[in-house]
Structure formats: C-alpha cells, structure tokens
mmCIF file with all atom_site columns, C-alpha atoms in Angstrom:
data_model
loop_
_atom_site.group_PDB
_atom_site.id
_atom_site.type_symbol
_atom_site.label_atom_id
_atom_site.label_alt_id
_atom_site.label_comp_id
_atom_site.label_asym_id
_atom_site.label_entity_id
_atom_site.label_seq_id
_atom_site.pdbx_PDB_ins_code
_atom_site.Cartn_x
_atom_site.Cartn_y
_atom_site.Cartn_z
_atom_site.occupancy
_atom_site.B_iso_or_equiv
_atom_site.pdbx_formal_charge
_atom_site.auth_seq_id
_atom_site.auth_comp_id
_atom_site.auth_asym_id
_atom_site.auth_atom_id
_atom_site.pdbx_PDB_model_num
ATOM 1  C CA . UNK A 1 1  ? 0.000   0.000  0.000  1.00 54.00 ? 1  UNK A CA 1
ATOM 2  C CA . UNK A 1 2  ? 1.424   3.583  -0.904 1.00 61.00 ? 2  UNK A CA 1
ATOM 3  C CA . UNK A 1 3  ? 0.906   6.667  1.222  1.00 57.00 ? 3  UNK A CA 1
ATOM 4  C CA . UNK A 1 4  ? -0.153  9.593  -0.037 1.00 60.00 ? 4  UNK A CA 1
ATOM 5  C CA . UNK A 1 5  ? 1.805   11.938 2.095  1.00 59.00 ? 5  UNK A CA 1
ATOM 6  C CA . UNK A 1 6  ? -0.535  15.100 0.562  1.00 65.00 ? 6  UNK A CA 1
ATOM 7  C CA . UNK A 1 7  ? -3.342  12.802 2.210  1.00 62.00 ? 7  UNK A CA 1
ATOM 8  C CA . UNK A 1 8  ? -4.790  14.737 5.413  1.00 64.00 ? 8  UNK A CA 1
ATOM 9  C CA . UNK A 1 9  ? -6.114  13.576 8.685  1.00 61.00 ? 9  UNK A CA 1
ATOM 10 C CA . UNK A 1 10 ? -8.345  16.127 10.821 1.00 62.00 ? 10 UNK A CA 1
ATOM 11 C CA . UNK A 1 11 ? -7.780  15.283 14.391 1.00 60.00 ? 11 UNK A CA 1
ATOM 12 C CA . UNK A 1 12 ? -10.542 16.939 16.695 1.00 63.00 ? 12 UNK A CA 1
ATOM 13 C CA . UNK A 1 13 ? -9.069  18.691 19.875 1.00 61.00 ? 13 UNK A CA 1
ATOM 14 C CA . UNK A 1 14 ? -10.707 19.088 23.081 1.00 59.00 ? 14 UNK A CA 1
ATOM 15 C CA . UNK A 1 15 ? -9.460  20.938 25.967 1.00 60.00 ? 15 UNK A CA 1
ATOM 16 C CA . UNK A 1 16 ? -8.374  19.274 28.562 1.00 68.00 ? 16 UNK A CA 1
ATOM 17 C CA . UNK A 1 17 ? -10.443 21.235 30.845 1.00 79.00 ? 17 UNK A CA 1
ATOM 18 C CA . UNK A 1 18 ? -13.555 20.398 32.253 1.00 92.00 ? 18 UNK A CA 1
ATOM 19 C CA . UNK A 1 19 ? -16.756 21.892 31.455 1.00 95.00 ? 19 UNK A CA 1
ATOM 20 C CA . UNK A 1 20 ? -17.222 23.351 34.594 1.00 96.00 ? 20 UNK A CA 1
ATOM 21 C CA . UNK A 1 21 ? -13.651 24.545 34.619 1.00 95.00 ? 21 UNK A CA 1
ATOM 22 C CA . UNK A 1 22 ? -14.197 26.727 31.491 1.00 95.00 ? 22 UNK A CA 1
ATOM 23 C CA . UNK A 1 23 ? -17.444 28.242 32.456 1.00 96.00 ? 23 UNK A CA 1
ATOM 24 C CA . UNK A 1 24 ? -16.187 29.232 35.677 1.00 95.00 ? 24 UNK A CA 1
ATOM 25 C CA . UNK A 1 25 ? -13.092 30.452 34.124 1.00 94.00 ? 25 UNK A CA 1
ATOM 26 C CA . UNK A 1 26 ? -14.888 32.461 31.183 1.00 95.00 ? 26 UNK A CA 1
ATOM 27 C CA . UNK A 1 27 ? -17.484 34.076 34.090 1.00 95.00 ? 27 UNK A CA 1
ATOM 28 C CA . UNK A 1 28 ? -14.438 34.913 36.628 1.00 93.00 ? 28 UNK A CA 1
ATOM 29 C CA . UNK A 1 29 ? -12.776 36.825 33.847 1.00 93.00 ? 29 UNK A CA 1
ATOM 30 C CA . UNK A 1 30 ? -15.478 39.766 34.205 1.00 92.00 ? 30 UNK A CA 1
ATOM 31 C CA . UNK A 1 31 ? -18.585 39.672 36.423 1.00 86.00 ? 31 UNK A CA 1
ATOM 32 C CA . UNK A 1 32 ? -20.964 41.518 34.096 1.00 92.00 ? 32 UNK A CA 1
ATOM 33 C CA . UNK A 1 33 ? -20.269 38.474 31.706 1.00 95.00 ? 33 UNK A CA 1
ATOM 34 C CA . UNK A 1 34 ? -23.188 35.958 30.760 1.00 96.00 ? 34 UNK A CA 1
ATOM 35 C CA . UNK A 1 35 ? -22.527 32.507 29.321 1.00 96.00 ? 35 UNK A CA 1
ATOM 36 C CA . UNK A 1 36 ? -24.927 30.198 27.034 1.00 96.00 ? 36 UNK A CA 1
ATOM 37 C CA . UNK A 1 37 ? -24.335 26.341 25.852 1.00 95.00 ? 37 UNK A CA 1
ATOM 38 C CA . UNK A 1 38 ? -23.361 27.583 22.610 1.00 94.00 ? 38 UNK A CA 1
ATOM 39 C CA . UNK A 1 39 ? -20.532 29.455 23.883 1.00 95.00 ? 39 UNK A CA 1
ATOM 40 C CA . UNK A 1 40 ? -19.585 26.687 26.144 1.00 95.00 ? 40 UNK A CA 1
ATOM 41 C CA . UNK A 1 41 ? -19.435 24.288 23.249 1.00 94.00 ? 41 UNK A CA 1
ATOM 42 C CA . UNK A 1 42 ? -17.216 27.022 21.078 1.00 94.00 ? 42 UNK A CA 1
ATOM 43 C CA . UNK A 1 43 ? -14.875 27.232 23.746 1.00 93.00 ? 43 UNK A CA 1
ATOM 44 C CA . UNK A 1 44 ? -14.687 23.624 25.143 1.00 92.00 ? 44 UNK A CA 1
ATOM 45 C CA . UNK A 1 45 ? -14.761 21.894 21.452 1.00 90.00 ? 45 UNK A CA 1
ATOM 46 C CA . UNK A 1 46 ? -17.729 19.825 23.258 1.00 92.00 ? 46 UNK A CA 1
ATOM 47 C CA . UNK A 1 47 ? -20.294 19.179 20.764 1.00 92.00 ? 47 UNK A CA 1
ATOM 48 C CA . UNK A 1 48 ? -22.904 17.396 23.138 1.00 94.00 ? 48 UNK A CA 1
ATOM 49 C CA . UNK A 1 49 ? -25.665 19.733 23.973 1.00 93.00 ? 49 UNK A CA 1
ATOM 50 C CA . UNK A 1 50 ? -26.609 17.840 26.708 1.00 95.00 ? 50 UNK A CA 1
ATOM 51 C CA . UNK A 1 51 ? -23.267 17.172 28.451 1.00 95.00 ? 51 UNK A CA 1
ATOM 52 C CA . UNK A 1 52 ? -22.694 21.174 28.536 1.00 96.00 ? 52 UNK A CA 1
ATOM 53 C CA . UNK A 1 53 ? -26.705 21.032 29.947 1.00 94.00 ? 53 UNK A CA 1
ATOM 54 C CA . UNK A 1 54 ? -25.343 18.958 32.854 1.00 96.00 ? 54 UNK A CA 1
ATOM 55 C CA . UNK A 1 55 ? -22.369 20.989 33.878 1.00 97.00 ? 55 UNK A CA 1
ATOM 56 C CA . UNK A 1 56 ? -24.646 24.366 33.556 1.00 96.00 ? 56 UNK A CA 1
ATOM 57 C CA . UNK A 1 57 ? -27.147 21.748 36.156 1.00 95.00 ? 57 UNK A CA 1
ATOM 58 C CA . UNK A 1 58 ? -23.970 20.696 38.058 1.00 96.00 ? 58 UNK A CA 1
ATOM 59 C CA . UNK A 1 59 ? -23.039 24.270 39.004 1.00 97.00 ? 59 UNK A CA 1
ATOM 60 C CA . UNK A 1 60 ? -26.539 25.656 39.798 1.00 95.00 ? 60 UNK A CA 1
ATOM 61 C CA . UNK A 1 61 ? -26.601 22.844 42.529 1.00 96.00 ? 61 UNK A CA 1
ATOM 62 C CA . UNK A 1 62 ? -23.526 23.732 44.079 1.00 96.00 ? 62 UNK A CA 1
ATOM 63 C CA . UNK A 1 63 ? -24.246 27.944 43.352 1.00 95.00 ? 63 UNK A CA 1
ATOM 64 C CA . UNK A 1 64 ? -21.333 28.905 41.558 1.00 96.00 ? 64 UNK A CA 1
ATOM 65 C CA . UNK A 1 65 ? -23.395 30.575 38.595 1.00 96.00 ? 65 UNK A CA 1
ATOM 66 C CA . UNK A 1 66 ? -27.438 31.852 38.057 1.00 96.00 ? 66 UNK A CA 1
ATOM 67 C CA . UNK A 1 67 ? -29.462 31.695 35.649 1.00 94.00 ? 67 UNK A CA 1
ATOM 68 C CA . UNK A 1 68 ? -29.590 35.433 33.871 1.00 94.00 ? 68 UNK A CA 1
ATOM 69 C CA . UNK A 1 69 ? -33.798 35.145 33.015 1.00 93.00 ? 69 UNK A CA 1
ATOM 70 C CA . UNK A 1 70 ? -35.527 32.315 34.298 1.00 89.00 ? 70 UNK A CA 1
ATOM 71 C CA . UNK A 1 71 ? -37.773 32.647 31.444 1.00 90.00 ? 71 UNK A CA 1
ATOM 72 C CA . UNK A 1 72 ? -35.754 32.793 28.482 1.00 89.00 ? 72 UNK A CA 1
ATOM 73 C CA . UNK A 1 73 ? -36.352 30.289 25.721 1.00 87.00 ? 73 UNK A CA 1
ATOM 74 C CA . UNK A 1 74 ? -34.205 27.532 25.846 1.00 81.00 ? 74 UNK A CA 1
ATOM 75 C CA . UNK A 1 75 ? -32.123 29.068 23.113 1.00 80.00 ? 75 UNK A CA 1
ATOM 76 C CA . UNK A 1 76 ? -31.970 32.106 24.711 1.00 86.00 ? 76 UNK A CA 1
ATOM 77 C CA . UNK A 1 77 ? -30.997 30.903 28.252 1.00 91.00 ? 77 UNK A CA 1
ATOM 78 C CA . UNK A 1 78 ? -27.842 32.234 29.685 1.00 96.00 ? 78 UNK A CA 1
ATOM 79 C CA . UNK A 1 79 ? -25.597 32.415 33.184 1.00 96.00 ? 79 UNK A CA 1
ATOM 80 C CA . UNK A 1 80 ? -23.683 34.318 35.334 1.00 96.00 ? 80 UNK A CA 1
ATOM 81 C CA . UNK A 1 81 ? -21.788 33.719 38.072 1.00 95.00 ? 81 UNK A CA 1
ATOM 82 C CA . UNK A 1 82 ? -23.023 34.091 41.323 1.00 90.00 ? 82 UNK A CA 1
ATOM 83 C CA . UNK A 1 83 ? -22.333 37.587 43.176 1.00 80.00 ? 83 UNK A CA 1
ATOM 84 C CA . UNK A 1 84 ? -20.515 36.716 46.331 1.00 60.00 ? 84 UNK A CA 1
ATOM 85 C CA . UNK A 1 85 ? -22.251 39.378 48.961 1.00 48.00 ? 85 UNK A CA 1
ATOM 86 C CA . UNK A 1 86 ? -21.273 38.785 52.622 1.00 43.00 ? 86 UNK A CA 1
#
C-alpha cells in the first residue's frame, strides 16, 4: 500500500479542561459576563448539547453561577456567576 503523504487527517481537539472549569473560568474573567451552551461548546470543542446542559445543572446545585432570566427560551438561556455578597 502507498501513502499519499498530501493525504490529510483532521484530528478533533478538546481541551483538557472540564466543562465546569471553562465556564467558571470564562465568568471569573469579568462579572458583568453571561454565558450560554453555545458558547460553552465554542470554547470547550464539546459538541454534546446535553453534556454542557449537565455541567450548567452541576453548578446551579452547588451555586457557583445563576441563571440570567428564568424565562428565556431555551435558546436564549444564559448564566452568570453568582455575586458573592457577605
């Protein structure tokens, strides 16, 4: 068998990051920031809608982030991080 070394291979790359680590990181950077599952999935390389659902879920339960409009369409829904206020 010859190789064609002109032949390419596309090699997806995901961060090493986790999900959660990248939202949290991307909301630290300014507080004013909002975040939706589309962004998520641009920055993490994720394409699973549902697996970027879960770590949105994940850090609601634990309070790290809120949702910006409780009734925004599900396309529409976005996060911030929670305001620490002592």
């Amino acid at each position: 068998m010859k190789v064609n070394l002109r032949d390419r291979i596309t090699i997806k790359h995901k961060k090493i990051a986790s999900l959660e680590d990248i939202i949290i990181s991307y909301l630290s950077e300014d507080p004013k920031r909002t975040i939706t599952n589309k962004v998520v999935r641009a920055l993490s390389g994720e394409d699973d809608v549902n697996k970027v659902k879960k770590a949105f879920q994940k850090l609601r339960k634990l309070e790290k982030i809120v949702a910006v409009n409780e009734e925004a369409s599900a396309f529409d829904f976005a996060y911030k991080i929670k305001s620490l206020t002592i």
